[in-house]
Amino acid sequence: MERCGTLRMRIVHYLPVIEHHVTPLHIISGEARVHTEAQAGPLYRVVGSPLSISCNVSGFASAISRKEFEFRIKKPENPKFEINIISTNDQEFGYAIYTQRVRSGGINLKHVTPNSVFFEIQRLEKVDEGEYDCSVINQQLVYDGTYSAKTTVKVIDNSLSVSSPASTSLSYYEGDALTLTCQASSNTVQHTHLSLAWFLHKDGEDNAQPIISLDRDFTLIPGPGFEERYQAGLIRLDKMGEAMYKLNMAQLELSDQGRIYCQAQEWIQDPDHSWYNIAQKDAEETFVNVKAREVVPDTSSLVVRISAQSSTLQEGQELSLFCSVDAQNLQQRFFSLAWLRESVELARIGPTGILSVGPEYSGRVKEGELRAARIGDRDYHLILQPVRTEDQGEFFCRAWHHDRGQDGGFLQGASQDSKSQLVSISATESGLSVEMQNSVSINEGEGLKLTCKVRGVNGQLSVTWQRKSTSTSMAKFNSVISLSQEGVLEKAGEFMSRKVKATRPATDTFTLELDKVSPSDSGVYQCAVSEWKINSKTNSQSKTATVTVAPTDSFVKVHLISRNNVVTVGENVQLMCRIKGPRMPVTLTWSLQRDALTLDNILTLYSDGAISWSGEQHRYQLKVENKQNEVIYYLLINGASHREEGIYQCRVSVFFENVHKKLPPSNPLAVLVQNPESKLHLSITPALIGNINTEIEMKCSVISEPSASSRYAITWLLQQQAENKTIVSSDQDALVTFGPQVPLSHRQRISMRRTKGPSFEFRIRQAMISDNGLYVCEVVEWQQDPHGEWYHFSPVSKTTELTVIEPANDLSLDKKEQQLTVKEGDEVELKCNIISGASSSFFYNVTWLYNGHDSSATNALVQFDHTGLLSYPENQELSGLQGRLRLFRPTQGSFYLGIQRAHVGDGGTYQCQVEQYQLDHEEKKLSIVKEIKELNVSRSQDFTIPCHISKQSSSESKFQVTWFWQKETETEQHPIFTTYRNSTLQDRFRKGDQLRFGHPLPNLFSLTVLKPSPVDSGLYFCEVEEWLPSLSHGWMKVAVDTSGYLTVNVYAEGDANAVSETECKSVIWMGILIATAICSLLVILLLVLKIGRSKVTRGKQSGQSLWTEQLPLSTKPSAEN
């Protein structure tokens, strides 16, 4: 840490000098009598906005007689040419380019008084820019004054942008907090101000009422009825940054329900100093539904409600059903909800928000007649339009609570139903009905024709033909073809290539024709007829028919075999397609599937002998062999490459009764093409030692003889703690990519290039301690097969080790004392320079200190820490000065402090204090106490699993601790409890009532298992993740470590005898040891007493103490001595 020299500053107070300049005003008699005035310009208005210009005249002999006015314009492209626009005296005054707009009222000129008019353009266009001239017609014989006035108008683009990211519908309960944001900005070059207001438009009211607004002078104004809540701090409007406006309503009331939106206005100051609203835009409305809160007494109970917007409907109208779920801790729980009519499920929204539809209503979803969504934490909405008479009945909602299992799946709990909602649907006057035959049987290859009869037609009709399979009970209707009320025909995607028609041969008849059907066309077909009035669907009826397509007799069998389907690149492959059965003309197709999504045809051999090649013909040969009961078709692959690798099939269709009937394809047969053995050999730079923040270079070279066509793909990997991390890769085409684990901030330090040899150089700039480790150069050789296709060999790798060491630190600041004297109101610049040790490899924590003239204390004024966070230490006396500070860094080693509008009280001594931080924060110093213990406990004894952090990388570290349990007979480790770095706790084993978490010290965590059972026996340990904050990457995980094992054996009461037997043996051995120790002590005591007596006897003769050593001790002399 370094401090620079002091800077003393004195603020000199100067009184401003004010000079007065007097301009004489001369009043001259005999001035002009008539004076015409128009609104002063230039006026800036936006495209599409209205324009109004006032014009008045004075000085005429009669003030009450009506004066006639005319307006003209001179446009910028031709400023000398005047174009007539409009006149109060002559309707034919305007030129042709303005005639239409004048006649339609888009441009008008109206008298306000006999001597004044307003010129108005309802919607400005770009061509309306120019100099407008307002002239008054002089009906007197003499001219005395000015009879015209000019106003310049500039038409600019409307750059006002207003948007609100909120959902179009939100649902809350009374007392909840509402936060909405709105972005408003303008790109207008001229100086403008923005105002913004939030409005509430209640249902049934004509006008929206303002909630709160921020006017163009940055004044907050609460709307009528919201004043008290604004004064209480319950309603706020905050401007966040340049363009973000946030509305906060702390406690919603039932009266707040309605459509809420924000409105922005752009204001410009005209030359007469008045403010004019040039643009106004509203953001999209957000419907806020506020419901009365119902308290749920039990945390496990659900309250489910249903409501209908209208329960009495006619056919064709919209049925809108709202369902809500209420429970405690609602946001932390998962629910699914279904709408049901009687026992028929219409739709369901799962715990992850995915919509599923019941079979009976699947077709109506395709037609857009049924929609359902979750519109809030509690609320769900279903819309069905148009409704049919069969839709009526009792509707109710059913909700389930879901728990998430260990595998991430959901476990469904008990259901809870709402009350039923009766919905009545009456038939419309049209009486539309549909009739169709119930079942149809047809042979494969023939044409299907279905007829649908309608009765009671009243309006235009459209028809949609749909189909669903009968193979599954949950099948849904899918569209086949539709015919709109205007006669527009639309095929579904899967039928685009087929001959399918929908016609209306008669007024009451619709037909569906499908050519050459196959067994896959079997199913239930539905004719859905809809009635339309004025582009609105009013009614819909449908009928279904079951269609069965009989397949071709299965007397033709197809089988595919090969004697050599695993080959090396360049070898030949032979496939045989055996067709057993009676002789008949067949069409055979060979196909190849290289991946799950791609199926390629190689060739097709038609029944007349013609061949159609779809693949590359030169790679294949075809041969046919006829036998008595079968025909064998051979497909030969000459010089196989990886391109021919994949799954082959032969597909056969029988030409029977002038129809090709497809048979099931043959069995799939995989052809595998292997690479030859690699002969690649590498060399790599030996182990390296480099300084931190320097450039490190490693080279990996091919030392074997390369092939003329060889290409190489190279991957550099870093091995740390037995984990391989991909750093950078270059494919065979030299396309370089970084590994997914390499952060963006590190990628700019890493580069790779190829040189002759070939050699592959890997460079690390600004090396860090965290770059230490084993670096692996992995090379994959690519060569061309006989067809010119590229294939690769197995990878070959070499490893080297890099050690990065840290250089000495030589940070030094310029400590030269500076004296500054400035004027009050001036801007002050204080400099703090690093004279040595400045480097982009370091972070700096810079603190500016201040000691005023009248104070002996030195206070921190502003701090810019090493993570880039700027902070102002709280000090009431310095708050005014802190608000005028500006901290900037013109160079790597300079930190300047600017003081804006210096005050006299700012004088004093300023110092800067600099702390240097190493660029590499990723050194992992985490260490957990690894104590191994074993416990035997009973059911009634609790046991604690400690987790003690003995060493950490930084004082700013945060920890995520997870405890694991493992059965002694198994290898799988089960997480049981986690405490995250934000103090969130998670019971991973669903034993919350049996676990107790403790955190008594910053580096000590514990988990106690209460009243364990024998199944809780096993190995326990904790795993700690260390996280550190980073300016560019947020929180980063820097280290992981685990504790030692705690082996716990929980014995049941029935095992007490076994335990007692063990304990009994232990007690016997303990008794023997104690008896031996007591005997030894008695022997020692007797010896000491015997020796003592003998020495006492001799002591009377010699006078020596029993406890002195062989050399007597000298005592310290007393004060008297």
Short mmCIF file of C-alpha atoms in Angstrom, two decimals, residues 860-863 871-875 882:
data_model
loop_
_atom_site.label_atom_id
_atom_site.label_comp_id
_atom_site.label_asym_id
_atom_site.label_seq_id
_atom_site.Cartn_x
_atom_site.Cartn_y
_atom_site.Cartn_z
CA ALA A 860 -11.98 8.74 3.47
CA LEU A 861 -13.61 10.75 0.69
CA VAL A 862 -14.10 8.27 -2.16
CA GLN A 863 -12.90 4.74 -2.91
CA SER A 871 -18.13 3.95 -3.19
CA TYR A 872 -18.46 7.04 -1.02
CA PRO A 873 -17.97 6.41 2.72
CA GLU A 874 -20.84 7.90 4.68
CA ASN A 875 -19.95 11.25 6.22
CA GLN A 882 -18.73 13.96 -2.36
#
